[in-house]
Coordinates of N, CA and C in Angstrom, one line a residue:
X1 N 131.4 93.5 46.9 CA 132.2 93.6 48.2 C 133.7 93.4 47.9
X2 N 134.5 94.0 49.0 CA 136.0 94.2 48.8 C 136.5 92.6 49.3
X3 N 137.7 92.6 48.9 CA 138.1 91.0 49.6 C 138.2 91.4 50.8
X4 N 138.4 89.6 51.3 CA 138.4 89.1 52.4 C 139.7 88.8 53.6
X5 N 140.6 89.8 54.2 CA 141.4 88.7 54.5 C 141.6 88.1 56.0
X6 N 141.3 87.2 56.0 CA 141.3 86.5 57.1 C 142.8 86.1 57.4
X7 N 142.5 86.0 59.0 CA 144.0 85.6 59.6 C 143.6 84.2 59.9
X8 N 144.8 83.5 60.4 CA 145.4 82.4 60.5 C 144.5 81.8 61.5
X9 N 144.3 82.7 62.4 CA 143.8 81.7 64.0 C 142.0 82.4 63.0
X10 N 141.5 82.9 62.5 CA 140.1 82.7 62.3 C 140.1 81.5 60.6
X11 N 141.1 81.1 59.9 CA 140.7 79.9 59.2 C 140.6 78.7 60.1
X12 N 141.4 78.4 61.1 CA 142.2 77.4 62.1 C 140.8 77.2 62.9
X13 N 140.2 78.6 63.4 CA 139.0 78.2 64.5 C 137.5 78.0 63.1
X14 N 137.5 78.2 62.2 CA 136.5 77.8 61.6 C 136.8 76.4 60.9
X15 N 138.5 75.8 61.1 CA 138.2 74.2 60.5 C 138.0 73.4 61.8
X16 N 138.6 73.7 62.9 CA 138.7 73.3 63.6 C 138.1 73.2 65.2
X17 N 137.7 74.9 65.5 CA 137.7 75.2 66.6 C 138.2 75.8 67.5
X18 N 138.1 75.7 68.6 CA 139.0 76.3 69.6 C 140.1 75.3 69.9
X19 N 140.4 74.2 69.8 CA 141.8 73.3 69.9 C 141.8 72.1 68.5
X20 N 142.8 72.0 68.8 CA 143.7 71.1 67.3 C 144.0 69.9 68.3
X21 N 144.3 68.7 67.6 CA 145.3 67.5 68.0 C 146.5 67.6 66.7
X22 N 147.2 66.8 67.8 CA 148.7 66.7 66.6 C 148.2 66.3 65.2
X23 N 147.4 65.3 65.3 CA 146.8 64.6 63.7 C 146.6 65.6 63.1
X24 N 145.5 67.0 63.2 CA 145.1 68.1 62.9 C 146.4 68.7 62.3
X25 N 147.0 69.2 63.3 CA 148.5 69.7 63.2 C 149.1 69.6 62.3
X26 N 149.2 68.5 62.2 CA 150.1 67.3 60.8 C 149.4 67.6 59.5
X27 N 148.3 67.4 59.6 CA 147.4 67.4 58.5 C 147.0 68.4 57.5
X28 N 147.2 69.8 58.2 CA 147.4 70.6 58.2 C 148.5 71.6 57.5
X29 N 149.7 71.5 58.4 CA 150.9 72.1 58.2 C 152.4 71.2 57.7
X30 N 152.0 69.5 57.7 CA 152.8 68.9 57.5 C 152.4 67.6 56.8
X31 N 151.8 67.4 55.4 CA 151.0 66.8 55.3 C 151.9 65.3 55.4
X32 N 152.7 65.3 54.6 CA 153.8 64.4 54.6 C 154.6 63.5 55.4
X33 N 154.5 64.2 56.7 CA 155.3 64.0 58.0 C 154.3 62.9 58.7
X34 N 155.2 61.6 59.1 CA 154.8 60.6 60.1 C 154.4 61.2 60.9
X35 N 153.9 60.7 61.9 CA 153.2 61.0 63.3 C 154.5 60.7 64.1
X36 N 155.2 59.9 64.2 CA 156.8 59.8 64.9 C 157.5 60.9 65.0
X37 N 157.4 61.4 63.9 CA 158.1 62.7 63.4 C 157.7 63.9 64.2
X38 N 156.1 63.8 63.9 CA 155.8 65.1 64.5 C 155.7 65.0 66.3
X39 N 155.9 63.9 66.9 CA 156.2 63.7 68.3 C 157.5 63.6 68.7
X40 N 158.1 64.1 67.6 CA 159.8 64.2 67.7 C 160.0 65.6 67.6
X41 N 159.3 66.2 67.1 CA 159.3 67.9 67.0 C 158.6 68.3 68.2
X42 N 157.8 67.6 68.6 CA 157.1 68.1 70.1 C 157.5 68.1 71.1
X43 N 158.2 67.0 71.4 CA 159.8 67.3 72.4 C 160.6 67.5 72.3
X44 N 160.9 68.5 70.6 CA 161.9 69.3 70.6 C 161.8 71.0 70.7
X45 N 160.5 70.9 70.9 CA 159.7 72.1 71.2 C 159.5 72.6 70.2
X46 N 159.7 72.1 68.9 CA 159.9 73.1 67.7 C 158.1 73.4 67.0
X47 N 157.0 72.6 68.0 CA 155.8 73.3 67.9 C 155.6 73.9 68.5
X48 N 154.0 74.7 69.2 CA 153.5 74.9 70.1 C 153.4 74.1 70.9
X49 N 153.1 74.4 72.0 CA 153.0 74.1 73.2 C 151.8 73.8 73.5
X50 N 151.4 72.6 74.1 CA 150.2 72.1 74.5 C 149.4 72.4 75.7
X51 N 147.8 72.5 75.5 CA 147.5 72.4 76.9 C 146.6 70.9 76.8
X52 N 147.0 70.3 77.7 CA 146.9 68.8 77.7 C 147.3 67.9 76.9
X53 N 146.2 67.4 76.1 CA 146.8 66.7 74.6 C 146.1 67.1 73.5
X54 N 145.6 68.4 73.9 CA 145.5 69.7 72.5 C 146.3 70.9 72.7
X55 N 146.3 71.5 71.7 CA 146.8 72.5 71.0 C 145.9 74.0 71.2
X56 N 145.9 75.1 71.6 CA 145.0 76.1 71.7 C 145.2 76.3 69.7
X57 N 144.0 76.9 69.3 CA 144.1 77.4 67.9 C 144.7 78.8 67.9
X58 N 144.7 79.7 68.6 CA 145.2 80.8 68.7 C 146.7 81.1 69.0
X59 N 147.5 79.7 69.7 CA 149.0 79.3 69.4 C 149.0 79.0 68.9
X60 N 148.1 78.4 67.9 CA 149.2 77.7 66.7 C 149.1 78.6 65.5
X61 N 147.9 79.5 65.9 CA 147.8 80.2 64.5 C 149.6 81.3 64.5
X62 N 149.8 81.7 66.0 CA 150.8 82.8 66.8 C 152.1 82.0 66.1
X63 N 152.1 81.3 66.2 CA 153.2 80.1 65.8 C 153.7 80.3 64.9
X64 N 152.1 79.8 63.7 CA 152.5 80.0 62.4 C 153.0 80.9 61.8
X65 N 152.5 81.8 62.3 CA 152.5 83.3 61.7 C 153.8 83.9 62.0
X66 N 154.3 83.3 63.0 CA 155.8 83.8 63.5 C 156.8 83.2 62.6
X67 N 156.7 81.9 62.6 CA 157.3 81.1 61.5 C 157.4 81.9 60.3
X68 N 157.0 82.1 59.7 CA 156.1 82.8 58.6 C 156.9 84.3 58.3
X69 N 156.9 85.3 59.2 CA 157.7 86.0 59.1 C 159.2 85.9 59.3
X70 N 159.8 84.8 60.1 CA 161.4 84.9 60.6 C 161.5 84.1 58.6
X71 N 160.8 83.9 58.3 CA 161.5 83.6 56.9 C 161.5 84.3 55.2
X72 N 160.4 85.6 56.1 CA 160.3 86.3 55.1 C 161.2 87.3 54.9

């Protein structure tokens, strides 16, 4: 069989699911980064946007992947 390539929001919903928490988030994409930190980036909008006090997996994968290109 030929490879495989998966996108972002289908690794994200098979670690995760359909929603993330910041811990997730962190753990994830910033392994390094305090939890202060990343609730410093959350009201500076510089994540996704939440619905409630999760994260949809399909923004964050949108996110990523945007990220991802503005630097390529």
């Amino acid at each position: 069989m030929g490879s495989v390539d998966l996108s972002t929001f289908w690794i994200l919903f098979g670690r995760h699911g359909a929603t993330m928490t910041l811990d997730q988030l962190r753990v994830d994409f910033f392994p390094s980064t305090t939890m202060k930190t990343m609730r410093n980036r959350l009201a500076a909008r510089q994540l996704p946007a939440r619905t409630g006090e999760v994260f949809d997996t399909r923004d964050v994968a949108d996110w990523w992947d945007g990220l991802r290109k503005r630097t390529a």
